[in-house]
PDB file of C-alpha atoms in Angstrom:
ATOM      1  CA  MET R   1      -1.037  10.731 -20.279  1.00 37.00           C
ATOM      2  CA  THR R   2       1.127   8.536 -18.128  1.00 44.00           C
ATOM      3  CA  GLY R   3       2.201   5.034 -18.987  1.00 50.00           C
ATOM      4  CA  VAL R   4       1.084   2.157 -16.777  1.00 53.00           C
ATOM      5  CA  LEU R   5       3.328  -0.869 -16.957  1.00 52.00           C
ATOM      6  CA  ALA R   6       1.933  -4.014 -15.413  1.00 51.00           C
ATOM      7  CA  ILE R   7       4.600  -6.486 -14.419  1.00 47.00           C
ATOM      8  CA  GLY R   8       3.666 -10.116 -14.088  1.00 45.00           C
ATOM      9  CA  LEU R   9       4.904 -12.337 -11.310  1.00 45.00           C
ATOM     10  CA  THR R  10       8.026 -14.159 -12.318  1.00 45.00           C
ATOM     11  CA  ALA R  11      10.147 -16.859 -10.815  1.00 46.00           C
ATOM     12  CA  PRO R  12      11.845 -15.965  -7.527  1.00 49.00           C
ATOM     13  CA  VAL R  13      15.256 -14.327  -7.848  1.00 46.00           C
ATOM     14  CA  PHE R  14      18.003 -16.042  -5.888  1.00 49.00           C
ATOM     15  CA  ALA R  15      21.069 -14.119  -7.122  1.00 50.00           C
ATOM     16  CA  ALA R  16      21.376 -12.317  -3.784  1.00 63.00           C
ATOM     17  CA  GLU R  17      19.283 -13.986  -1.128  1.00 83.00           C
ATOM     18  CA  VAL R  18      17.510 -11.609   1.204  1.00 88.00           C
ATOM     19  CA  LYS R  19      17.245 -12.738   4.803  1.00 93.00           C
ATOM     20  CA  ALA R  20      14.911 -11.273   7.415  1.00 96.00           C
ATOM     21  CA  SER R  21      15.798 -11.980  11.045  1.00 96.00           C
ATOM     22  CA  TYR R  22      13.438 -11.077  13.882  1.00 97.00           C
ATOM     23  CA  LEU R  23      15.100  -8.747  16.408  1.00 98.00           C
ATOM     24  CA  TYR R  24      12.555  -7.497  18.970  1.00 98.00           C
ATOM     25  CA  ASN R  25       9.310  -5.580  19.491  1.00 98.00           C
ATOM     26  CA  LEU R  26       9.147  -1.887  20.332  1.00 98.00           C
ATOM     27  CA  SER R  27       8.907  -1.861  24.123  1.00 98.00           C
ATOM     28  CA  ASP R  28       8.877   0.090  27.356  1.00 96.00           C
ATOM     29  CA  PHE R  29      10.205  -1.065  30.714  1.00 94.00           C
ATOM     30  CA  THR R  30       7.173  -3.346  31.214  1.00 96.00           C
ATOM     31  CA  GLY R  31       7.644  -5.208  27.934  1.00 96.00           C
ATOM     32  CA  SER R  32       6.319  -5.057  24.392  1.00 97.00           C
ATOM     33  CA  LYS R  33       4.014  -2.088  23.733  1.00 96.00           C
ATOM     34  CA  PRO R  34       0.593  -3.595  22.900  1.00 97.00           C
ATOM     35  CA  PHE R  35      -0.203  -1.382  19.914  1.00 95.00           C
ATOM     36  CA  SER R  36      -2.925  -2.291  17.455  1.00 96.00           C
ATOM     37  CA  SER R  37      -2.538  -0.900  13.940  1.00 95.00           C
ATOM     38  CA  ALA R  38       0.005   1.739  14.961  1.00 97.00           C
ATOM     39  CA  LYS R  39       1.226   4.156  12.310  1.00 96.00           C
ATOM     40  CA  ILE R  40       5.031   4.268  12.090  1.00 97.00           C
ATOM     41  CA  THR R  41       7.244   7.258  11.286  1.00 96.00           C
ATOM     42  CA  LEU R  42      11.042   7.246  11.290  1.00 96.00           C
ATOM     43  CA  ALA R  43      13.112  10.265  12.314  1.00 94.00           C
ATOM     44  CA  PRO R  44      16.617   9.583  10.916  1.00 90.00           C
ATOM     45  CA  VAL R  45      18.064  12.870  12.148  1.00 85.00           C
ATOM     46  CA  LYS R  46      17.272  11.871  15.746  1.00 87.00           C
ATOM     47  CA  ASN R  47      17.598   8.126  15.179  1.00 92.00           C
ATOM     48  CA  GLU R  48      14.134   7.686  16.660  1.00 96.00           C
ATOM     49  CA  ILE R  49      10.967   5.806  15.793  1.00 97.00           C
ATOM     50  CA  TYR R  50       7.502   7.290  16.311  1.00 97.00           C
ATOM     51  CA  ALA R  51       4.474   5.008  16.750  1.00 97.00           C
ATOM     52  CA  MET R  52       0.988   6.539  16.725  1.00 95.00           C
ATOM     53  CA  ALA R  53      -1.999   4.608  18.073  1.00 93.00           C
ATOM     54  CA  GLY R  54      -5.225   5.931  19.504  1.00 87.00           C
ATOM     55  CA  GLU R  55      -4.580   9.426  20.845  1.00 86.00           C
ATOM     56  CA  SER R  56      -0.969   8.814  21.877  1.00 92.00           C
ATOM     57  CA  VAL R  57       2.387   9.119  20.138  1.00 96.00           C
ATOM     58  CA  SER R  58       5.250   7.031  21.531  1.00 97.00           C
ATOM     59  CA  VAL R  59       8.876   7.839  20.732  1.00 97.00           C
ATOM     60  CA  PHE R  60      11.480   5.035  20.742  1.00 98.00           C
ATOM     61  CA  ASN R  61      15.262   5.141  20.579  1.00 97.00           C
ATOM     62  CA  SER R  62      17.299   3.101  18.105  1.00 95.00           C
ATOM     63  CA  SER R  63      17.252   0.125  20.494  1.00 96.00           C
ATOM     64  CA  GLY R  64      13.461   0.025  20.398  1.00 97.00           C
ATOM     65  CA  MET R  65      12.912   1.350  23.927  1.00 98.00           C
ATOM     66  CA  GLU R  66      10.286   4.019  24.584  1.00 98.00           C
ATOM     67  CA  VAL R  67      11.914   7.268  25.692  1.00 97.00           C
ATOM     68  CA  TYR R  68       9.017   9.708  25.487  1.00 95.00           C
ATOM     69  CA  ARG R  69       5.284   9.881  24.851  1.00 95.00           C
ATOM     70  CA  PHE R  70       2.786  12.639  24.220  1.00 92.00           C
ATOM     71  CA  ASP R  71      -0.960  12.272  24.461  1.00 89.00           C
ATOM     72  CA  TYR R  72      -4.041  14.136  23.273  1.00 85.00           C
ATOM     73  CA  ASP R  73      -3.702  17.910  23.460  1.00 86.00           C
ATOM     74  CA  PRO R  74      -6.895  19.906  22.827  1.00 86.00           C
ATOM     75  CA  THR R  75      -4.825  22.766  21.404  1.00 86.00           C
ATOM     76  CA  LEU R  76      -3.498  20.384  18.735  1.00 87.00           C
ATOM     77  CA  GLY R  77      -6.405  18.017  18.148  1.00 88.00           C
ATOM     78  CA  VAL R  78      -5.990  14.323  17.464  1.00 91.00           C
ATOM     79  CA  VAL R  79      -2.516  13.641  16.096  1.00 93.00           C
ATOM     80  CA  VAL R  80      -2.834  11.783  12.801  1.00 93.00           C
ATOM     81  CA  ASP R  81       0.830  11.711  11.772  1.00 95.00           C
ATOM     82  CA  VAL R  82       4.138  13.469  12.395  1.00 96.00           C
ATOM     83  CA  ALA R  83       7.314  14.398  10.532  1.00 96.00           C
ATOM     84  CA  VAL R  84      10.562  15.429  12.220  1.00 95.00           C
ATOM     85  CA  GLU R  85      12.763  18.234  10.865  1.00 94.00           C
ATOM     86  CA  GLU R  86      16.568  18.323  11.037  1.00 91.00           C
ATOM     87  CA  SER R  87      16.277  20.916  13.824  1.00 92.00           C
ATOM     88  CA  GLY R  88      14.384  18.362  15.898  1.00 91.00           C
ATOM     89  CA  ASP R  89      11.101  20.257  15.599  1.00 94.00           C
ATOM     90  CA  ILE R  90       8.075  18.066  14.979  1.00 96.00           C
ATOM     91  CA  ILE R  91       5.515  18.910  12.295  1.00 96.00           C
ATOM     92  CA  VAL R  92       2.222  17.522  13.519  1.00 96.00           C
ATOM     93  CA  LEU R  93      -0.651  16.644  11.191  1.00 96.00           C
ATOM     94  CA  ALA R  94      -3.727  16.799  13.418  1.00 94.00           C
ATOM     95  CA  GLN R  95      -7.460  16.556  13.016  1.00 91.00           C
ATOM     96  CA  GLN R  96     -10.020  18.737  14.758  1.00 85.00           C
ATOM     97  CA  GLY R  97     -13.522  17.635  13.827  1.00 82.00           C
ATOM     98  CA  ALA R  98     -13.633  17.298  10.047  1.00 82.00           C
ATOM     99  CA  LYS R  99     -10.711  19.677   9.502  1.00 89.00           C
ATOM    100  CA  PHE R 100      -6.993  18.951   9.373  1.00 93.00           C
ATOM    101  CA  ARG R 101      -4.244  21.292  10.495  1.00 93.00           C
ATOM    102  CA  LEU R 102      -0.466  21.420  10.426  1.00 96.00           C
ATOM    103  CA  VAL R 103       1.356  22.643  13.507  1.00 96.00           C
ATOM    104  CA  ARG R 104       5.072  23.060  14.038  1.00 96.00           C
ATOM    105  CA  CYS R 105       5.973  21.877  17.552  1.00 95.00           C
ATOM    106  CA  ASN R 106       9.186  21.742  19.525  1.00 94.00           C
ATOM    107  CA  PHE R 107      10.928  18.448  20.280  1.00 91.00           C
ATOM    108  CA  ARG R 108       8.520  17.802  23.164  1.00 91.00           C
ATOM    109  CA  ALA R 109       5.493  18.290  20.858  1.00 91.00           C
ATOM    110  CA  GLU R 110       4.578  21.630  22.408  1.00 93.00           C
ATOM    111  CA  PRO R 111       2.908  23.836  19.747  1.00 93.00           C
ATOM    112  CA  VAL R 112       5.061  26.633  18.331  1.00 95.00           C
ATOM    113  CA  ALA R 113       3.156  27.922  15.288  1.00 96.00           C
ATOM    114  CA  PRO R 114       0.534  26.727  12.780  1.00 96.00           C
ATOM    115  CA  ILE R 115       1.526  26.032   9.170  1.00 97.00           C
ATOM    116  CA  GLU R 116      -0.952  27.247   6.551  1.00 96.00           C
ATOM    117  CA  LEU R 117      -0.949  25.791   3.039  1.00 96.00           C
ATOM    118  CA  HIS R 118      -0.637  28.339   0.211  1.00 95.00           C
ATOM    119  CA  GLY R 119      -1.133  27.774  -3.504  1.00 95.00           C
ATOM    120  CA  VAL R 120      -3.254  24.615  -3.322  1.00 95.00           C
ATOM    121  CA  PRO R 121      -4.027  23.682  -6.968  1.00 95.00           C
ATOM    122  CA  GLU R 122      -7.462  23.219  -8.464  1.00 92.00           C
ATOM    123  CA  GLY R 123      -8.898  19.787  -7.891  1.00 90.00           C
ATOM    124  CA  PHE R 124      -7.625  19.665  -4.304  1.00 93.00           C
ATOM    125  CA  ALA R 125     -10.425  21.726  -2.713  1.00 86.00           C
ATOM    126  CA  SER R 126     -11.602  18.799  -0.572  1.00 89.00           C
ATOM    127  CA  PHE R 127      -8.069  17.528   0.096  1.00 95.00           C
ATOM    128  CA  ALA R 128      -7.886  15.935   3.554  1.00 93.00           C
ATOM    129  CA  PRO R 129      -4.459  14.392   4.279  1.00 96.00           C
ATOM    130  CA  ASN R 130      -3.907  11.657   6.810  1.00 94.00           C
ATOM    131  CA  ARG R 131      -0.235  10.942   6.100  1.00 97.00           C
ATOM    132  CA  ILE R 132       2.788  13.235   6.139  1.00 97.00           C
ATOM    133  CA  LEU R 133       6.394  12.591   5.122  1.00 97.00           C
ATOM    134  CA  LEU R 134       9.406  14.897   5.116  1.00 96.00           C
ATOM    135  CA  ARG R 135      12.133  14.220   2.540  1.00 94.00           C
ATOM    136  CA  ASN R 136      14.953  16.470   1.332  1.00 92.00           C
ATOM    137  CA  GLY R 137      13.295  19.661   2.529  1.00 93.00           C
ATOM    138  CA  SER R 138       9.820  18.908   1.162  1.00 96.00           C
ATOM    139  CA  LEU R 139       6.633  17.924   2.942  1.00 97.00           C
ATOM    140  CA  TYR R 140       4.544  15.218   1.288  1.00 98.00           C
ATOM    141  CA  LEU R 141       0.918  15.356   2.401  1.00 98.00           C
ATOM    142  CA  VAL R 142      -1.100  12.318   1.375  1.00 98.00           C
ATOM    143  CA  SER R 143      -4.848  11.772   1.273  1.00 97.00           C
ATOM    144  CA  MET R 144      -5.095   7.988   1.416  1.00 97.00           C
ATOM    145  CA  ALA R 145      -8.835   7.954   0.652  1.00 96.00           C
ATOM    146  CA  GLY R 146      -8.643  10.652  -2.029  1.00 96.00           C
ATOM    147  CA  MET R 147      -5.491   9.198  -3.648  1.00 97.00           C
ATOM    148  CA  GLN R 148      -3.880  12.648  -3.850  1.00 98.00           C
ATOM    149  CA  VAL R 149      -0.491  14.036  -2.793  1.00 98.00           C
ATOM    150  CA  LEU R 150       0.579  17.631  -2.202  1.00 98.00           C
ATOM    151  CA  VAL R 151       4.275  18.507  -2.072  1.00 98.00           C
ATOM    152  CA  ALA R 152       4.986  21.660  -0.064  1.00 97.00           C
ATOM    153  CA  SER R 153       7.833  23.558   1.528  1.00 97.00           C
ATOM    154  CA  PRO R 154       8.074  23.393   5.328  1.00 94.00           C
ATOM    155  CA  ASP R 155       6.479  26.857   5.492  1.00 95.00           C
ATOM    156  CA  GLY R 156       3.379  25.564   3.658  1.00 96.00           C
ATOM    157  CA  THR R 157       3.979  26.813   0.099  1.00 97.00           C
ATOM    158  CA  VAL R 158       2.617  24.123  -2.219  1.00 97.00           C
ATOM    159  CA  ARG R 159       5.091  23.138  -4.938  1.00 96.00           C
ATOM    160  CA  LYS R 160       3.127  20.467  -6.790  1.00 96.00           C
ATOM    161  CA  GLY R 161       0.044  18.293  -6.593  1.00 97.00           C
ATOM    162  CA  TYR R 162      -0.300  14.688  -7.734  1.00 97.00           C
ATOM    163  CA  ASP R 163      -3.541  12.885  -8.417  1.00 97.00           C
ATOM    164  CA  LEU R 164      -2.652   9.198  -8.225  1.00 97.00           C
ATOM    165  CA  ALA R 165      -6.120   8.125  -9.396  1.00 97.00           C
ATOM    166  CA  HIS R 166      -5.527  10.084 -12.611  1.00 96.00           C
ATOM    167  CA  SER R 167      -2.053   8.555 -12.948  1.00 96.00           C
ATOM    168  CA  LEU R 168      -3.688   5.123 -12.815  1.00 97.00           C
ATOM    169  CA  GLU R 169      -6.396   6.240 -15.257  1.00 96.00           C
ATOM    170  CA  PHE R 170      -9.092   5.491 -12.661  1.00 97.00           C
ATOM    171  CA  THR R 171     -12.640   6.760 -13.028  1.00 96.00           C
ATOM    172  CA  GLU R 172     -14.066   8.794 -10.150  1.00 95.00           C
ATOM    173  CA  LYS R 173     -16.097   5.744  -9.126  1.00 95.00           C
ATOM    174  CA  GLU R 174     -12.924   3.643  -9.039  1.00 96.00           C
ATOM    175  CA  ARG R 175     -11.223   6.313  -6.912  1.00 95.00           C
ATOM    176  CA  VAL R 176     -14.100   6.271  -4.398  1.00 94.00           C
ATOM    177  CA  ASN R 177     -14.092   2.474  -4.283  1.00 95.00           C
ATOM    178  CA  SER R 178     -10.307   2.160  -3.980  1.00 96.00           C
ATOM    179  CA  GLY R 179      -8.039   4.429  -1.921  1.00 96.00           C
ATOM    180  CA  LEU R 180      -4.479   3.775  -0.847  1.00 98.00           C
ATOM    181  CA  GLY R 181      -3.370   1.145   1.633  1.00 98.00           C
ATOM    182  CA  GLY R 182       0.170   2.446   2.010  1.00 98.00           C
ATOM    183  CA  PHE R 183       2.386   5.235   0.727  1.00 98.00           C
ATOM    184  CA  GLU R 184       6.150   5.847   0.905  1.00 98.00           C
ATOM    185  CA  LEU R 185       9.017   7.308  -1.105  1.00 97.00           C
ATOM    186  CA  ASP R 186      11.923   5.205  -2.293  1.00 95.00           C
ATOM    187  CA  ARG R 187      15.497   6.513  -2.015  1.00 92.00           C
ATOM    188  CA  ASP R 188      15.251   8.116  -5.484  1.00 94.00           C
ATOM    189  CA  GLY R 189      12.135  10.067  -4.517  1.00 94.00           C
ATOM    190  CA  ASN R 190       9.739   7.889  -6.529  1.00 97.00           C
ATOM    191  CA  PHE R 191       6.286   7.262  -5.064  1.00 98.00           C
ATOM    192  CA  LEU R 192       5.515   3.768  -3.779  1.00 98.00           C
ATOM    193  CA  PHE R 193       1.896   2.974  -2.969  1.00 98.00           C
ATOM    194  CA  THR R 194      -0.582   0.128  -2.695  1.00 98.00           C
ATOM    195  CA  VAL R 195      -4.218  -0.133  -3.765  1.00 98.00           C
ATOM    196  CA  PRO R 196      -5.709  -3.000  -1.708  1.00 98.00           C
ATOM    197  CA  ALA R 197      -9.025  -3.044  -3.595  1.00 97.00           C
ATOM    198  CA  ILE R 198      -7.307  -4.319  -6.746  1.00 97.00           C
ATOM    199  CA  ALA R 199      -4.386  -6.056  -4.995  1.00 98.00           C
ATOM    200  CA  ARG R 200      -1.633  -4.091  -6.687  1.00 98.00           C
ATOM    201  CA  ALA R 201       1.522  -2.270  -5.605  1.00 98.00           C
ATOM    202  CA  TYR R 202       2.843   0.665  -7.649  1.00 98.00           C
ATOM    203  CA  ARG R 203       5.904   2.798  -8.237  1.00 98.00           C
ATOM    204  CA  LEU R 204       5.320   6.228  -9.819  1.00 97.00           C
ATOM    205  CA  LEU R 205       8.534   7.496 -11.413  1.00 96.00           C
ATOM    206  CA  GLY R 206       9.502  11.130 -11.755  1.00 90.00           C
ATOM    207  CA  ASP R 207       8.693  11.104 -15.508  1.00 92.00           C
ATOM    208  CA  GLY R 208       5.137   9.978 -14.780  1.00 91.00           C
ATOM    209  CA  THR R 209       5.679   6.330 -15.695  1.00 95.00           C
ATOM    210  CA  VAL R 210       3.803   3.926 -13.439  1.00 96.00           C
ATOM    211  CA  LYS R 211       5.007   0.367 -12.811  1.00 96.00           C
ATOM    212  CA  SER R 212       2.967  -2.161 -10.877  1.00 97.00           C
ATOM    213  CA  VAL R 213       2.836  -5.707  -9.610  1.00 97.00           C
ATOM    214  CA  GLY R 214       0.235  -7.896  -7.990  1.00 97.00           C
ATOM    215  CA  LYS R 215      -2.017 -10.894  -8.391  1.00 95.00           C
ATOM    216  CA  ARG R 216      -4.467 -12.231  -5.861  1.00 97.00           C
ATOM    217  CA  GLY R 217      -3.828 -15.573  -4.241  1.00 97.00           C
ATOM    218  CA  SER R 218      -2.476 -17.365  -1.206  1.00 95.00           C
ATOM    219  CA  ALA R 219       0.736 -18.730  -2.741  1.00 96.00           C
ATOM    220  CA  PRO R 220       4.103 -17.049  -2.088  1.00 96.00           C
ATOM    221  CA  GLY R 221       4.368 -13.836  -4.089  1.00 97.00           C
ATOM    222  CA  ARG R 222       0.594 -13.404  -4.340  1.00 97.00           C
ATOM    223  CA  PHE R 223      -1.489 -10.729  -2.606  1.00 98.00           C
ATOM    224  CA  GLY R 224      -4.359 -11.166  -0.144  1.00 97.00           C
ATOM    225  CA  VAL R 225      -5.176  -7.779   1.417  1.00 98.00           C
ATOM    226  CA  ILE R 226      -2.124  -5.551   1.131  1.00 98.00           C
ATOM    227  CA  SER R 227      -1.421  -2.389   3.102  1.00 98.00           C
ATOM    228  CA  GLY R 228       1.956  -0.760   3.917  1.00 98.00           C
ATOM    229  CA  ILE R 229       4.839  -0.442   1.477  1.00 98.00           C
ATOM    230  CA  ALA R 230       8.498   0.598   1.873  1.00 98.00           C
ATOM    231  CA  ALA R 231      11.926   0.204   0.234  1.00 97.00           C
ATOM    232  CA  ASP R 232      15.286  -0.935   1.628  1.00 96.00           C
ATOM    233  CA  LYS R 233      18.770   0.399   0.882  1.00 93.00           C
ATOM    234  CA  ALA R 234      19.179  -1.878  -2.155  1.00 93.00           C
ATOM    235  CA  GLY R 235      15.916  -0.672  -3.699  1.00 94.00           C
ATOM    236  CA  ASN R 236      13.968  -3.817  -2.856  1.00 96.00           C
ATOM    237  CA  VAL R 237      10.282  -3.097  -2.282  1.00 97.00           C
ATOM    238  CA  LEU R 238       8.525  -4.546   0.781  1.00 98.00           C
ATOM    239  CA  VAL R 239       4.736  -4.952   0.899  1.00 98.00           C
ATOM    240  CA  ALA R 240       2.781  -5.931   4.030  1.00 98.00           C
ATOM    241  CA  ASP R 241      -0.106  -8.337   3.487  1.00 98.00           C
ATOM    242  CA  THR R 242      -2.644  -8.062   6.316  1.00 98.00           C
ATOM    243  CA  LEU R 243      -4.642 -11.139   5.288  1.00 97.00           C
ATOM    244  CA  ARG R 244      -1.750 -13.495   4.589  1.00 97.00           C
ATOM    245  CA  CYS R 245       0.225 -12.193   7.620  1.00 98.00           C
ATOM    246  CA  VAL R 246       3.480 -11.860   5.700  1.00 98.00           C
ATOM    247  CA  VAL R 247       5.787  -9.195   4.316  1.00 98.00           C
ATOM    248  CA  LEU R 248       6.605  -9.744   0.638  1.00 98.00           C
ATOM    249  CA  VAL R 249       9.938  -8.647  -0.800  1.00 97.00           C
ATOM    250  CA  PHE R 250      10.310  -7.680  -4.480  1.00 97.00           C
ATOM    251  CA  ASP R 251      13.435  -6.456  -6.198  1.00 95.00           C
ATOM    252  CA  LYS R 252      13.549  -2.974  -7.732  1.00 93.00           C
ATOM    253  CA  ASP R 253      12.023  -4.376 -10.948  1.00 95.00           C
ATOM    254  CA  PHE R 254       9.143  -5.944  -8.993  1.00 96.00           C
ATOM    255  CA  ASN R 255      10.399  -9.524  -9.376  1.00 96.00           C
ATOM    256  CA  PHE R 256       9.302 -11.551  -6.346  1.00 97.00           C
ATOM    257  CA  VAL R 257      12.222 -12.430  -4.067  1.00 96.00           C
ATOM    258  CA  LYS R 258      10.776 -13.892  -0.860  1.00 95.00           C
ATOM    259  CA  GLU R 259       8.341 -13.324   1.977  1.00 96.00           C
ATOM    260  CA  PHE R 260       8.689 -13.505   5.754  1.00 96.00           C
ATOM    261  CA  GLY R 261       6.552 -13.459   8.841  1.00 95.00           C
ATOM    262  CA  ALA R 262       3.723 -16.057   8.699  1.00 93.00           C
ATOM    263  CA  ARG R 263       0.600 -16.084  10.855  1.00 94.00           C
ATOM    264  CA  GLY R 264       1.195 -17.030  14.486  1.00 93.00           C
ATOM    265  CA  ILE R 265       2.171 -15.808  17.921  1.00 91.00           C
ATOM    266  CA  LYS R 266       5.783 -16.958  18.093  1.00 93.00           C
ATOM    267  CA  PRO R 267       8.562 -14.385  17.897  1.00 92.00           C
ATOM    268  CA  GLY R 268       8.938 -13.433  14.257  1.00 94.00           C
ATOM    269  CA  ASN R 269       5.368 -14.383  13.370  1.00 97.00           C
ATOM    270  CA  LEU R 270       2.913 -11.673  12.346  1.00 97.00           C
ATOM    271  CA  VAL R 271      -0.749 -10.980  13.064  1.00 97.00           C
ATOM    272  CA  GLY R 272      -2.409  -8.668  10.568  1.00 97.00           C
ATOM    273  CA  PRO R 273       0.627  -6.611   9.498  1.00 98.00           C
ATOM    274  CA  GLY R 274      -0.300  -3.103   8.345  1.00 97.00           C
ATOM    275  CA  ASP R 275       2.050  -0.150   8.305  1.00 98.00           C
ATOM    276  CA  ILE R 276       5.706  -0.814   7.513  1.00 98.00           C
ATOM    277  CA  ALA R 277       8.921   1.234   7.491  1.00 98.00           C
ATOM    278  CA  VAL R 278      12.603   0.541   6.759  1.00 97.00           C
ATOM    279  CA  ASP R 279      15.407   2.584   8.331  1.00 96.00           C
ATOM    280  CA  SER R 280      18.890   3.369   7.008  1.00 94.00           C
ATOM    281  CA  GLU R 281      20.285   0.182   8.603  1.00 95.00           C
ATOM    282  CA  ASP R 282      17.662  -1.975   6.829  1.00 96.00           C
ATOM    283  CA  ARG R 283      15.739  -2.638  10.015  1.00 98.00           C
ATOM    284  CA  VAL R 284      12.102  -3.283   9.125  1.00 98.00           C
ATOM    285  CA  TYR R 285       9.343  -2.059  11.453  1.00 98.00           C
ATOM    286  CA  VAL R 286       6.032  -3.908  11.027  1.00 98.00           C
ATOM    287  CA  SER R 287       2.844  -2.748  12.752  1.00 98.00           C
ATOM    288  CA  GLN R 288       0.267  -5.423  13.646  1.00 98.00           C
ATOM    289  CA  LEU R 289      -3.314  -5.956  14.793  1.00 97.00           C
ATOM    290  CA  ARG R 290      -4.615  -7.449  18.066  1.00 95.00           C
ATOM    291  CA  LYS R 291      -2.199  -5.641  20.384  1.00 95.00           C
ATOM    292  CA  ARG R 292       0.756  -7.420  18.785  1.00 96.00           C
ATOM    293  CA  GLY R 293       2.636  -4.144  18.625  1.00 97.00           C
ATOM    294  CA  VAL R 294       5.449  -3.316  16.249  1.00 98.00           C
ATOM    295  CA  SER R 295       7.927  -6.083  15.389  1.00 98.00           C
ATOM    296  CA  VAL R 296      11.423  -5.251  14.159  1.00 98.00           C
ATOM    297  CA  PHE R 297      13.364  -7.375  11.662  1.00 98.00           C
ATOM    298  CA  GLN R 298      16.871  -7.072  10.238  1.00 98.00           C
ATOM    299  CA  LEU R 299      17.250  -7.442   6.487  1.00 96.00           C
ATOM    300  CA  SER R 300      20.535  -8.757   5.151  1.00 93.00           C
ATOM    301  CA  LEU R 301      21.964 -10.171   1.937  1.00 79.00           C
ATOM    302  CA  SER R 302      23.875 -13.406   1.620  1.00 74.00           C
TER     303      SER R 302
END
């Protein structure tokens, strides 16, 4: 049995003020890329950013300029997500019909060899991932709808399975009616995830302890419809709120710190933020609706 610790909203913390400055949007030579609801993956080893929307994957350099793109390949299927190995090879999570597949590709996304999963535990028979992360030599495959995570070696040997619905003591009906809005690992390897249906953000620690925060509302620090989640270098947790059009910042103990963005079309405003990622320089990448693309902010402390 895991412990679920609910943390109430407290007064904002001002000890070290977090600032978020708008930098630019991910672009090509014609201007901002008009993505809608792009999925974002960072590749630290190559200092690149991958944005997936529709049937295309765009690759950007550290200045936010598109340097490469690959489109639908019938030998791969529809690319759902990617992870980049230290060698530069790309592990593609793709969907063909109702089935998913993992394919190791070279740096230009040309298929090299399929990756088969071995040792999938009981209870994961219908597992259908739509998110993949690569951290410290392990693949994390996430079923956002099923609220399950498989951890595997890069050759496909499953090391462990996590059922997040069980960790939250959900019934099967609550699992079906919930699902995840975002999933990420913090720098200690703890799971961060959001459950929009109940307006809560969670951290699952290595010992099985679950901490959470969230209360519905429109005031600063409250949740409307949340989605992506990520952590910065200091351990602060960032949560994108699609309805309120802001990114909320909490400290590592889930105390509310501040929020930034705000609905609008001016630089630095946000329209329906969804996926979110933070790189090693504390640049925050925020995906948006309505062809608003991916906006990049710089976090700093003062």
